[in-house]
Amino acid sequence: MASVQIKQVLKDGAPGTVLTLKGWVKTKRGSKNVNFIALNDGSCFDSIQVVADIEKIGEDLLKRISTGACLAVTGTLVESPGAGQNVEMQATQIEIYGEADPETFPLQKKGHTLEFLREIAHLRPRTNTFGAVFRIRHNLAFAIHKYFNDNGFFYLHTPIITASDAEGAGEMFRVSTLPAQNPPLNEEGAVDFTQDFFGSESNLTVSGQLQAETGAMALSRVYTFGPTFRAENSNTARHLAEFWMIEPEVAFNELEENMDLAEDFLRYCVRYIYENCADDLAFLNKMYDNELLSRMEFVINNAFKRITYTEAISILEQSGHKFEFPVSWGLDLQSEHERFLVEKHFKSPVIVTDYPKSIKAFYMRLNEDGKTVRAMDILFPGIGEVVGGSQREERYDKLLERVKDQGIHEEDLWWYLELRKFGTAPHSGFGLGFERMMLFVTGMGNIRDVILSPRTPGNAKF
Ligand code: 4AD
Ligand code: MG
């Protein structure tokens, strides 16, 4: 008999059905004659109640079952007298796949802190919290692919290893097969990467955008969704060294249309989770963030505010609020500034456009004023920047100037520049940080708690 998922059984299992269910014990309680086991296979938030008569199943076997043990339970579904569940299982036979010694199993007791659970990241998927988080994560990824598929986009798989620094920020992890000790040196005494595996200095990608642009210049609407890597030493609750990014790139879109796309896309994703993950959201809303659902509803029902960087600076300057970091035209917005705009001033997600060119990447389209670029950052409550994007510089000469201005070697980007030589077109795109979006739709406070195996400075275990 093939095993059935508990989700299916709880939804439409008919009393009288005989079947085998497999899963892990969430709790076990008992009286003299009968044990009640909550069995969970992760397919949904709820567990099924297994009723085990001590006489029928055997006292010795039941004694070996405790929280965390893995079981295959064969029995008959019966109507459940308990509230909130249609059926429970009257066990006729229990096979123990794996015991979990209550003396040493770290999740024997409930109520561990998230910090402690990070230390046992190999076991935390078994908690209610992380079960909910990972089911939502799957649904969010699915919603993203569905949105783009339904809107005529093609999923492009951009490379993970690359020779180009897409953001020009120099925060890259090197990929090399040269010996770490005594690598070959060139005449200048620097490491000779011509002898390396790829024949040039190569890194893990910080963004798939540049390659996605090559696709957009042929397929018009494309997106990437893959892991990205940043060797920035930011030990915050919003930064990972390895995170996933979604980057649509659209030919013929200008900044306005790029903002419309981003807003529609984000709203779709939030609504998808709201409608499809109700049980998990209810738990997270209760346990971690009582405003999770209302914040999601706000995003579903309200247009984002749109302001220029220049307007943002004057709002911050006139706010009378004491900020830790200085505010003045030309300086980048810090997280505290972003959150002030979103949480205190507008009380709404905000799209900030037209940043000074000096604080943004080389590929953003220069405005007529010669000082600002067609950038757009989307700021969310509780998170700050969730999306960064722009209209791209499609004019060859202007792009070349920006590349040189920023001290980037033009030879390294010859292929990117050529996109502007042959059939160039206005185009735009953006990058959504998948885990930042996860923070928004789970109410979790730390980005380490929305990814299976967080990579942060000093930590790549599990
Ligand atoms: O603003 P960023 O650096 O933009 C780009 O990489 C562009 N190439 C995107 C594009 O236009 N195609 O990064 C985009 C988003 C940020 O808004 C943030 O949500 C997320 O990626 N992000 C991070 N998330 C987690 N940890 C980090 N260290 C992140 N750095 C950026
Ligand atoms: Mg950014």
Short mmCIF file of C-alpha atoms and ligand atoms in Angstrom, two decimals:
data_model
loop_
_atom_site.label_atom_id
_atom_site.label_comp_id
_atom_site.label_asym_id
_atom_site.label_seq_id
_atom_site.Cartn_x
_atom_site.Cartn_y
_atom_site.Cartn_z
CA MET A 1 0.00 0.00 0.00
CA ALA A 2 1.47 3.34 -1.03
CA SER A 3 1.64 5.78 1.83
CA VAL A 4 -0.71 8.75 1.77
CA GLN A 5 0.03 12.30 2.85
CA ILE A 6 -1.57 13.39 6.10
CA LYS A 7 -2.77 16.60 4.43
CA GLN A 8 -4.90 14.56 2.06
CA VAL A 9 -6.31 12.38 4.82
CA LEU A 10 -7.25 15.35 7.02
CA LYS A 11 -8.92 16.99 4.04
CA ASP A 12 -10.95 14.15 2.63
CA GLY A 13 -10.17 10.87 4.36
CA ALA A 14 -13.36 8.79 4.70
CA PRO A 15 -14.13 7.04 7.97
CA GLY A 16 -13.71 3.31 7.57
CA THR A 17 -10.70 3.59 5.25
CA VAL A 18 -7.77 1.35 6.18
CA LEU A 19 -4.35 2.80 5.36
CA THR A 20 -0.79 3.40 6.51
CA LEU A 21 0.44 6.86 7.50
CA LYS A 22 4.08 7.77 8.00
CA GLY A 23 5.48 10.69 9.90
CA TRP A 24 7.13 12.04 13.03
CA VAL A 25 5.67 12.23 16.50
CA LYS A 26 4.88 15.78 17.59
CA THR A 27 3.46 14.81 20.95
CA LYS A 28 2.39 11.72 22.78
CA ARG A 29 0.14 11.62 25.78
CA GLY A 30 -1.57 8.70 27.39
CA SER A 31 -3.68 7.15 30.04
CA LYS A 32 -3.68 3.65 31.45
CA ASN A 33 -5.36 2.08 28.46
CA VAL A 34 -4.73 4.30 25.52
CA ASN A 35 -2.05 6.56 23.99
CA PHE A 36 -2.72 9.59 21.77
CA ILE A 37 -0.02 10.35 19.26
CA ALA A 38 0.03 13.50 17.13
CA LEU A 39 1.64 12.37 13.87
CA ASN A 40 2.97 14.93 11.40
CA ASP A 41 4.57 14.41 7.98
CA GLY A 42 5.11 18.08 7.15
CA SER A 43 2.60 18.04 4.30
CA CYS A 44 0.53 20.56 6.24
CA PHE A 45 0.58 22.36 9.55
CA ASP A 46 -1.82 19.99 11.32
CA SER A 47 -1.01 16.56 12.69
CA ILE A 48 -3.36 13.62 12.65
CA GLN A 49 -4.33 12.08 15.95
CA VAL A 50 -3.43 8.42 16.24
CA VAL A 51 -5.27 6.47 18.91
CA ALA A 52 -3.25 3.50 20.13
CA ASP A 53 -4.81 0.99 22.51
CA ILE A 54 -2.07 -0.23 24.76
CA GLU A 55 -3.45 -3.72 24.74
CA LYS A 56 -3.60 -3.90 20.95
CA ILE A 57 -0.26 -2.25 20.15
CA GLY A 58 1.73 -3.42 23.10
CA GLU A 59 3.11 -1.52 26.06
CA ASP A 60 6.76 -2.20 25.23
CA LEU A 61 6.47 -0.79 21.75
CA LEU A 62 4.53 2.28 22.86
CA LYS A 63 7.13 3.00 25.52
CA ARG A 64 9.77 3.40 22.80
CA ILE A 65 7.70 6.10 21.07
CA SER A 66 8.37 9.69 22.08
CA THR A 67 8.47 13.15 20.49
CA GLY A 68 10.59 13.10 17.34
CA ALA A 69 10.31 9.37 16.67
CA CYS A 70 9.46 8.31 13.12
CA LEU A 71 6.59 5.86 12.63
CA ALA A 72 4.56 3.97 10.06
CA VAL A 73 1.09 3.57 11.50
CA THR A 74 -1.48 1.28 9.94
CA GLY A 75 -5.06 1.60 11.03
CA THR A 76 -8.61 2.63 10.29
CA LEU A 77 -9.85 6.19 9.92
CA VAL A 78 -12.64 7.00 12.31
CA GLU A 79 -14.69 10.14 12.78
CA SER A 80 -12.97 12.35 15.30
CA PRO A 81 -14.82 13.51 18.38
CA GLY A 82 -12.24 16.28 18.82
CA ALA A 83 -12.87 19.78 17.49
CA GLY A 84 -10.99 20.98 14.41
CA GLN A 85 -10.34 17.62 12.80
CA ASN A 86 -12.60 15.38 10.75
CA VAL A 87 -10.87 12.10 11.24
CA GLU A 88 -8.37 10.36 13.45
CA MET A 89 -6.72 7.00 13.11
CA GLN A 90 -7.39 3.94 15.22
CA ALA A 91 -4.05 2.15 15.05
CA THR A 92 -3.86 -1.59 14.43
CA GLN A 93 -0.13 -1.76 13.90
CA ILE A 94 2.81 0.57 14.47
CA GLU A 95 6.26 0.17 13.02
CA ILE A 96 9.00 2.33 14.51
CA TYR A 97 11.40 3.55 11.83
CA GLY A 98 13.52 5.57 14.21
CA GLU A 99 13.37 6.34 17.90
CA ALA A 100 14.34 9.72 19.35
CA ASP A 101 15.79 9.33 22.81
CA PRO A 102 13.97 11.89 25.00
CA GLU A 103 17.12 12.30 27.09
CA THR A 104 19.13 13.63 24.14
CA PHE A 105 16.67 14.74 21.44
CA PRO A 106 16.99 18.55 21.49
CA LEU A 107 13.39 19.17 20.41
CA GLN A 108 11.85 17.02 23.12
CA LYS A 109 10.65 20.22 24.76
CA LYS A 110 8.89 23.09 23.02
CA GLY A 111 9.60 26.77 23.22
CA HIS A 112 13.23 26.98 22.11
CA THR A 113 14.48 30.37 21.00
CA LEU A 114 15.16 30.99 17.30
CA GLU A 115 18.80 31.61 18.20
CA PHE A 116 19.07 28.17 19.76
CA LEU A 117 17.35 26.59 16.77
CA ARG A 118 19.98 28.14 14.46
CA GLU A 119 22.54 26.04 16.32
CA ILE A 120 20.59 22.92 15.42
CA ALA A 121 19.62 23.98 11.92
CA HIS A 122 19.65 20.31 10.84
CA LEU A 123 16.68 19.62 13.14
CA ARG A 124 14.77 22.88 13.03
CA PRO A 125 12.70 21.94 9.93
CA ARG A 126 10.81 19.66 12.32
CA THR A 127 9.48 22.48 14.45
CA ASN A 128 6.08 24.03 13.79
CA THR A 129 7.73 27.34 12.98
CA PHE A 130 10.15 26.09 10.36
CA GLY A 131 7.61 23.72 8.86
CA ALA A 132 5.41 26.77 8.27
CA VAL A 133 8.32 28.85 6.96
CA PHE A 134 9.46 26.24 4.44
CA ARG A 135 5.98 25.51 3.18
CA ILE A 136 5.50 29.24 2.61
CA ARG A 137 8.91 29.44 0.93
CA HIS A 138 7.87 26.79 -1.55
CA ASN A 139 4.59 28.55 -2.23
CA LEU A 140 6.34 31.87 -2.76
CA ALA A 141 8.75 30.34 -5.28
CA PHE A 142 5.84 28.70 -7.06
CA ALA A 143 3.85 31.96 -7.15
CA ILE A 144 6.83 33.75 -8.68
CA HIS A 145 7.18 31.25 -11.50
CA LYS A 146 3.43 31.23 -12.03
CA TYR A 147 3.23 35.00 -12.24
CA PHE A 148 5.93 35.24 -14.86
CA ASN A 149 4.70 32.26 -16.83
CA ASP A 150 1.18 33.71 -16.91
CA ASN A 151 2.55 37.04 -18.12
CA GLY A 152 4.61 35.82 -21.06
CA PHE A 153 8.05 35.73 -19.42
CA PHE A 154 10.70 33.07 -20.06
CA TYR A 155 12.80 31.66 -17.22
CA LEU A 156 16.48 32.02 -18.10
CA HIS A 157 19.14 30.21 -16.12
CA THR A 158 21.95 32.70 -15.81
CA PRO A 159 25.37 31.44 -14.75
CA ILE A 160 26.55 31.08 -11.19
CA ILE A 161 30.22 31.42 -12.08
CA THR A 162 31.13 34.59 -13.90
CA ALA A 163 34.02 36.88 -14.70
CA SER A 164 31.96 40.08 -14.41
CA ASP A 165 31.05 42.08 -11.33
CA ALA A 166 27.47 43.01 -12.18
CA GLU A 167 27.07 45.52 -9.38
CA GLY A 168 30.59 46.90 -9.62
CA ALA A 169 30.88 46.70 -5.85
CA GLY A 170 33.74 44.22 -5.69
CA GLU A 171 32.02 42.02 -3.11
CA MET A 172 32.71 38.69 -4.73
CA PHE A 173 33.75 35.19 -3.77
CA ARG A 174 36.54 33.94 -6.00
CA VAL A 175 36.23 30.61 -7.81
CA SER A 176 39.62 29.13 -8.48
CA THR A 177 41.47 25.84 -8.75
CA LEU A 178 44.87 27.46 -8.30
CA PRO A 179 46.75 26.26 -5.22
CA ALA A 180 45.97 28.52 -2.25
CA GLN A 181 49.63 28.37 -1.27
CA ASN A 182 52.13 29.54 -3.85
CA PRO A 183 49.77 30.28 -6.74
CA PRO A 184 51.52 31.05 -10.05
CA LEU A 185 52.45 34.72 -10.36
CA ASN A 186 52.69 36.92 -13.44
CA GLU A 187 55.45 39.38 -14.28
CA GLU A 188 53.92 42.03 -12.02
CA GLY A 189 53.98 39.61 -9.11
CA ALA A 190 50.17 39.26 -9.03
CA VAL A 191 48.33 35.93 -9.19
CA ASP A 192 48.39 34.71 -12.78
CA PHE A 193 44.76 33.89 -13.50
CA THR A 194 45.52 32.98 -17.10
CA GLN A 195 46.70 29.69 -15.59
CA ASP A 196 43.48 29.27 -13.64
CA PHE A 197 40.65 26.90 -14.61
CA PHE A 198 38.69 29.50 -16.60
CA GLY A 199 41.75 31.35 -17.87
CA SER A 200 40.66 34.52 -16.11
CA GLU A 201 39.71 35.68 -12.65
CA SER A 202 36.26 34.22 -11.91
CA ASN A 203 33.75 34.63 -9.14
CA LEU A 204 30.37 33.56 -7.86
CA THR A 205 27.75 35.83 -9.35
CA VAL A 206 26.36 38.80 -7.42
CA SER A 207 23.46 39.14 -9.87
CA GLY A 208 22.20 37.50 -13.05
CA GLN A 209 21.13 40.81 -14.51
CA LEU A 210 23.83 41.39 -17.11
CA GLN A 211 23.27 37.97 -18.65
CA ALA A 212 19.50 38.36 -18.34
CA GLU A 213 19.81 41.48 -20.48
CA THR A 214 21.27 39.39 -23.30
CA GLY A 215 18.09 37.29 -23.16
CA ALA A 216 15.74 40.29 -22.98
CA MET A 217 17.30 41.62 -26.18
CA ALA A 218 15.92 38.56 -27.97
CA LEU A 219 13.00 37.10 -26.00
CA SER A 220 11.71 40.49 -24.76
CA ARG A 221 10.50 39.29 -21.36
CA VAL A 222 12.75 37.09 -19.29
CA TYR A 223 13.55 36.48 -15.65
CA THR A 224 16.16 34.68 -13.63
CA PHE A 225 15.63 33.08 -10.25
CA GLY A 226 18.79 31.74 -8.73
CA PRO A 227 21.31 31.93 -5.94
CA THR A 228 23.52 35.00 -5.68
CA PHE A 229 26.56 35.56 -3.54
CA ARG A 230 27.92 38.62 -1.82
CA ALA A 231 31.06 38.75 0.22
CA GLU A 232 29.97 41.86 2.10
CA ASN A 233 30.69 41.78 5.77
CA SER A 234 27.18 42.77 6.82
CA ASN A 235 26.16 40.99 9.96
CA THR A 236 22.57 42.17 10.00
CA ALA A 237 19.15 40.55 10.18
CA ARG A 238 18.63 41.45 6.48
CA HIS A 239 21.84 40.23 4.84
CA LEU A 240 23.00 36.81 3.71
CA ALA A 241 26.22 35.95 1.91
CA GLU A 242 24.19 33.49 -0.20
CA PHE A 243 20.67 34.54 -1.09
CA TRP A 244 18.21 33.97 -3.89
CA MET A 245 17.23 36.69 -6.26
CA ILE A 246 14.47 37.06 -8.84
CA GLU A 247 15.42 39.35 -11.70
CA PRO A 248 12.96 40.11 -14.49
CA GLU A 249 14.34 42.02 -17.47
CA VAL A 250 11.98 43.50 -20.03
CA ALA A 251 12.68 44.98 -23.45
CA PHE A 252 10.78 48.19 -24.26
CA ASN A 253 9.83 48.90 -20.63
CA GLU A 254 10.75 52.30 -19.27
CA LEU A 255 10.94 53.16 -15.59
CA GLU A 256 7.19 53.77 -15.13
CA GLU A 257 6.34 50.37 -16.60
CA ASN A 258 9.09 48.77 -14.56
CA MET A 259 7.49 50.14 -11.39
CA ASP A 260 4.04 48.99 -12.50
CA LEU A 261 5.39 45.51 -13.15
CA ALA A 262 7.17 45.32 -9.80
CA GLU A 263 4.15 46.52 -7.90
CA ASP A 264 1.75 44.15 -9.65
CA PHE A 265 4.19 41.27 -9.17
CA LEU A 266 4.73 41.90 -5.45
CA ARG A 267 1.02 42.27 -4.84
CA TYR A 268 0.34 39.03 -6.70
CA CYS A 269 2.89 37.16 -4.58
CA VAL A 270 1.54 38.50 -1.31
CA ARG A 271 -2.01 37.63 -2.32
CA TYR A 272 -0.96 34.14 -3.41
CA ILE A 273 0.55 33.40 0.00
CA TYR A 274 -2.38 35.01 1.79
CA GLU A 275 -4.81 32.78 -0.08
CA ASN A 276 -2.84 29.54 -0.15
CA CYS A 277 -0.99 29.35 3.17
CA ALA A 278 -3.74 30.25 5.62
CA ASP A 279 -2.89 27.68 8.33
CA ASP A 280 0.81 28.48 8.35
CA LEU A 281 0.15 32.23 8.33
CA ALA A 282 -2.33 31.96 11.18
CA PHE A 283 0.32 30.22 13.28
CA LEU A 284 3.04 32.76 12.47
CA ASN A 285 0.65 35.65 13.01
CA LYS A 286 -0.17 34.30 16.45
CA MET A 287 3.34 33.31 17.50
CA TYR A 288 5.63 35.95 16.04
CA ASP A 289 3.93 38.95 14.54
CA ASN A 290 0.34 39.92 15.28
CA GLU A 291 0.37 42.40 12.42
CA LEU A 292 1.52 39.97 9.74
CA LEU A 293 -1.90 39.42 8.20
CA SER A 294 -2.94 43.07 8.39
CA ARG A 295 0.32 44.15 6.72
CA MET A 296 -0.26 41.66 3.95
CA GLU A 297 -3.81 42.92 3.51
CA PHE A 298 -2.50 46.46 3.29
CA VAL A 299 -0.15 45.57 0.43
CA ILE A 300 -2.90 43.66 -1.37
CA ASN A 301 -5.31 46.59 -1.17
CA ASN A 302 -3.20 49.75 -1.50
CA ALA A 303 -1.08 51.34 -4.20
CA PHE A 304 2.55 51.99 -3.26
CA LYS A 305 3.67 55.59 -2.79
CA ARG A 306 6.09 56.81 -5.46
CA ILE A 307 8.61 59.56 -4.72
CA THR A 308 11.95 60.69 -6.06
CA TYR A 309 15.14 60.40 -4.06
CA THR A 310 15.27 64.21 -3.93
CA GLU A 311 11.79 64.31 -2.38
CA ALA A 312 12.77 61.56 0.05
CA ILE A 313 15.77 63.55 1.22
CA SER A 314 13.71 66.66 1.86
CA ILE A 315 11.10 64.67 3.80
CA LEU A 316 13.87 63.21 5.96
CA GLU A 317 15.57 66.57 6.43
CA GLN A 318 12.32 68.25 7.45
CA SER A 319 11.18 65.39 9.69
CA GLY A 320 12.90 66.69 12.78
CA HIS A 321 13.77 63.08 13.54
CA LYS A 322 17.23 62.29 14.95
CA PHE A 323 18.93 59.75 12.70
CA GLU A 324 22.12 57.90 13.50
CA PHE A 325 23.44 58.39 9.95
CA PRO A 326 23.52 61.79 8.23
CA VAL A 327 20.92 62.77 5.64
CA SER A 328 21.88 65.00 2.76
CA TRP A 329 21.49 65.01 -1.02
CA GLY A 330 24.12 62.69 -2.50
CA LEU A 331 24.35 60.27 0.43
CA ASP A 332 22.79 56.82 0.19
CA LEU A 333 19.66 56.09 2.20
CA GLN A 334 20.40 53.94 5.23
CA SER A 335 18.02 51.35 6.53
CA GLU A 336 16.84 53.69 9.31
CA HIS A 337 15.94 56.32 6.69
CA GLU A 338 14.09 53.82 4.54
CA ARG A 339 12.13 52.55 7.47
CA PHE A 340 11.26 56.06 8.61
CA LEU A 341 9.76 56.82 5.19
CA VAL A 342 7.79 53.58 5.08
CA GLU A 343 6.77 53.05 8.68
CA LYS A 344 6.47 56.57 10.07
CA HIS A 345 5.92 59.01 7.23
CA PHE A 346 3.91 57.23 4.53
CA LYS A 347 2.78 54.13 6.45
CA SER A 348 2.83 52.34 3.11
CA PRO A 349 5.32 50.62 0.81
CA VAL A 350 7.29 53.28 -1.06
CA ILE A 351 9.08 53.33 -4.41
CA VAL A 352 11.99 55.76 -4.45
CA THR A 353 13.27 56.75 -7.91
CA ASP A 354 15.97 58.85 -9.54
CA TYR A 355 18.90 58.45 -7.18
CA PRO A 356 22.19 60.31 -7.64
CA LYS A 357 24.32 58.47 -10.19
CA SER A 358 27.29 58.37 -7.83
CA ILE A 359 25.58 55.94 -5.43
CA LYS A 360 24.11 53.60 -8.03
CA ALA A 361 25.47 50.97 -10.43
CA PHE A 362 26.99 51.87 -13.79
CA TYR A 363 24.22 50.34 -15.90
CA MET A 364 21.40 52.67 -14.80
CA ARG A 365 20.06 55.12 -17.36
CA LEU A 366 21.24 58.70 -16.92
CA ASN A 367 18.52 61.35 -16.59
CA GLU A 368 18.45 64.61 -18.53
CA ASP A 369 19.78 66.46 -15.46
CA GLY A 370 23.07 64.56 -15.82
CA LYS A 371 23.09 63.98 -12.03
CA THR A 372 20.50 61.31 -11.36
CA VAL A 373 19.72 57.90 -12.81
CA ARG A 374 16.50 56.03 -13.54
CA ALA A 375 16.79 53.85 -10.47
CA MET A 376 13.96 52.52 -8.36
CA ASP A 377 14.13 50.92 -4.94
CA ILE A 378 11.03 49.48 -3.32
CA LEU A 379 10.90 49.82 0.45
CA PHE A 380 8.69 47.62 2.60
CA PRO A 381 7.62 47.98 6.23
CA GLY A 382 9.81 46.08 8.66
CA ILE A 383 12.37 45.33 5.99
CA GLY A 384 13.53 48.38 4.07
CA GLU A 385 14.74 47.66 0.54
CA VAL A 386 13.07 44.61 -0.91
CA VAL A 387 13.57 45.43 -4.60
CA GLY A 388 16.33 47.29 -6.42
CA GLY A 389 15.97 48.03 -10.10
CA SER A 390 16.25 50.53 -12.90
CA GLN A 391 15.79 51.46 -16.49
CA ARG A 392 19.04 50.45 -18.17
CA GLU A 393 21.38 52.73 -20.09
CA GLU A 394 20.76 51.63 -23.67
CA ARG A 395 22.90 54.35 -25.32
CA TYR A 396 26.35 53.03 -26.13
CA ASP A 397 28.29 56.25 -25.58
CA LYS A 398 26.57 57.12 -22.33
CA LEU A 399 27.10 53.61 -20.98
CA LEU A 400 30.76 53.59 -21.94
CA GLU A 401 31.21 56.89 -20.15
CA ARG A 402 29.63 55.49 -16.97
CA VAL A 403 31.76 52.35 -17.15
CA LYS A 404 34.90 54.45 -17.38
CA ASP A 405 33.74 56.89 -14.69
CA GLN A 406 33.38 54.05 -12.24
CA GLY A 407 36.84 52.71 -13.02
CA ILE A 408 35.55 49.48 -14.57
CA HIS A 409 37.71 47.91 -17.28
CA GLU A 410 35.83 48.31 -20.50
CA GLU A 411 37.39 45.07 -21.88
CA ASP A 412 35.72 43.07 -19.12
CA LEU A 413 32.29 44.23 -20.29
CA TRP A 414 32.82 44.21 -24.06
CA TRP A 415 29.94 41.81 -24.60
CA TYR A 416 27.59 43.86 -22.44
CA LEU A 417 28.52 47.00 -24.34
CA GLU A 418 27.88 45.22 -27.64
CA LEU A 419 24.23 44.78 -26.71
CA ARG A 420 24.06 48.56 -27.21
CA LYS A 421 25.83 48.37 -30.58
CA PHE A 422 23.49 45.89 -32.22
CA GLY A 423 19.77 46.52 -32.09
CA THR A 424 19.76 48.32 -28.78
CA ALA A 425 16.39 49.02 -27.16
CA PRO A 426 15.07 50.74 -24.09
CA HIS A 427 14.72 48.16 -21.36
CA SER A 428 14.30 47.82 -17.62
CA GLY A 429 14.38 45.30 -14.84
CA PHE A 430 14.72 44.77 -11.14
CA GLY A 431 15.90 42.33 -8.53
CA LEU A 432 13.74 41.02 -5.71
CA GLY A 433 15.59 39.58 -2.74
CA PHE A 434 13.75 36.30 -2.19
CA GLU A 435 14.58 36.04 1.51
CA ARG A 436 13.66 39.67 2.14
CA MET A 437 10.28 38.93 0.60
CA MET A 438 10.12 35.83 2.79
CA LEU A 439 10.57 38.07 5.84
CA PHE A 440 7.58 40.08 4.70
CA VAL A 441 5.26 37.13 4.16
CA THR A 442 6.25 35.20 7.27
CA GLY A 443 6.70 37.98 9.81
CA MET A 444 10.03 36.46 10.82
CA GLY A 445 12.50 39.04 12.05
CA ASN A 446 15.81 37.53 10.98
CA ILE A 447 16.79 36.50 7.47
CA ARG A 448 18.68 33.51 8.90
CA ASP A 449 15.29 32.03 9.79
CA VAL A 450 13.75 31.97 6.32
CA ILE A 451 16.39 29.89 4.50
CA LEU A 452 17.33 26.27 5.03
CA SER A 453 21.07 26.81 5.55
CA PRO A 454 22.00 30.43 6.14
CA ARG A 455 25.44 31.58 4.99
CA THR A 456 26.68 34.61 6.89
CA PRO A 457 30.13 35.91 7.82
CA GLY A 458 31.78 33.20 9.89
CA ASN A 459 29.09 30.61 9.30
CA ALA A 460 28.68 28.04 6.54
CA LYS A 461 27.92 24.95 8.59
CA PHE A 462 24.86 22.76 8.11
O1 4AD B 1 19.81 46.19 -5.14
P1 4AD B 1 20.57 45.00 -5.62
O2 4AD B 1 22.01 44.93 -5.33
O3 4AD B 1 20.30 44.97 -7.20
C1 4AD B 1 20.86 44.12 -8.09
O4 4AD B 1 21.57 43.19 -7.85
C2 4AD B 1 20.37 44.36 -9.50
N1 4AD B 1 21.29 43.69 -10.43
C3 4AD B 1 18.97 43.88 -9.64
C4 4AD B 1 18.40 44.11 -11.02
O5 4AD B 1 18.14 45.24 -11.35
N2 4AD B 1 18.25 43.06 -11.79
O6 4AD B 1 19.89 43.67 -5.08
C5 4AD B 1 18.52 43.39 -5.35
C6 4AD B 1 17.83 42.93 -4.10
C7 4AD B 1 17.83 43.94 -2.97
O7 4AD B 1 16.80 44.89 -3.12
C8 4AD B 1 17.61 43.05 -1.76
O8 4AD B 1 16.23 42.72 -1.62
C9 4AD B 1 18.35 41.78 -2.16
O9 4AD B 1 18.49 41.79 -3.56
N3 4AD B 1 19.67 41.72 -1.53
C10 4AD B 1 19.98 40.91 -0.50
N4 4AD B 1 19.26 40.01 0.19
C11 4AD B 1 19.86 39.33 1.18
N5 4AD B 1 21.16 39.48 1.51
C12 4AD B 1 21.95 40.36 0.83
N6 4AD B 1 23.25 40.47 1.16
C13 4AD B 1 21.36 41.12 -0.22
N7 4AD B 1 21.83 42.05 -1.08
C14 4AD B 1 20.78 42.39 -1.86
MG MG B 2 20.03 47.82 -3.97
#
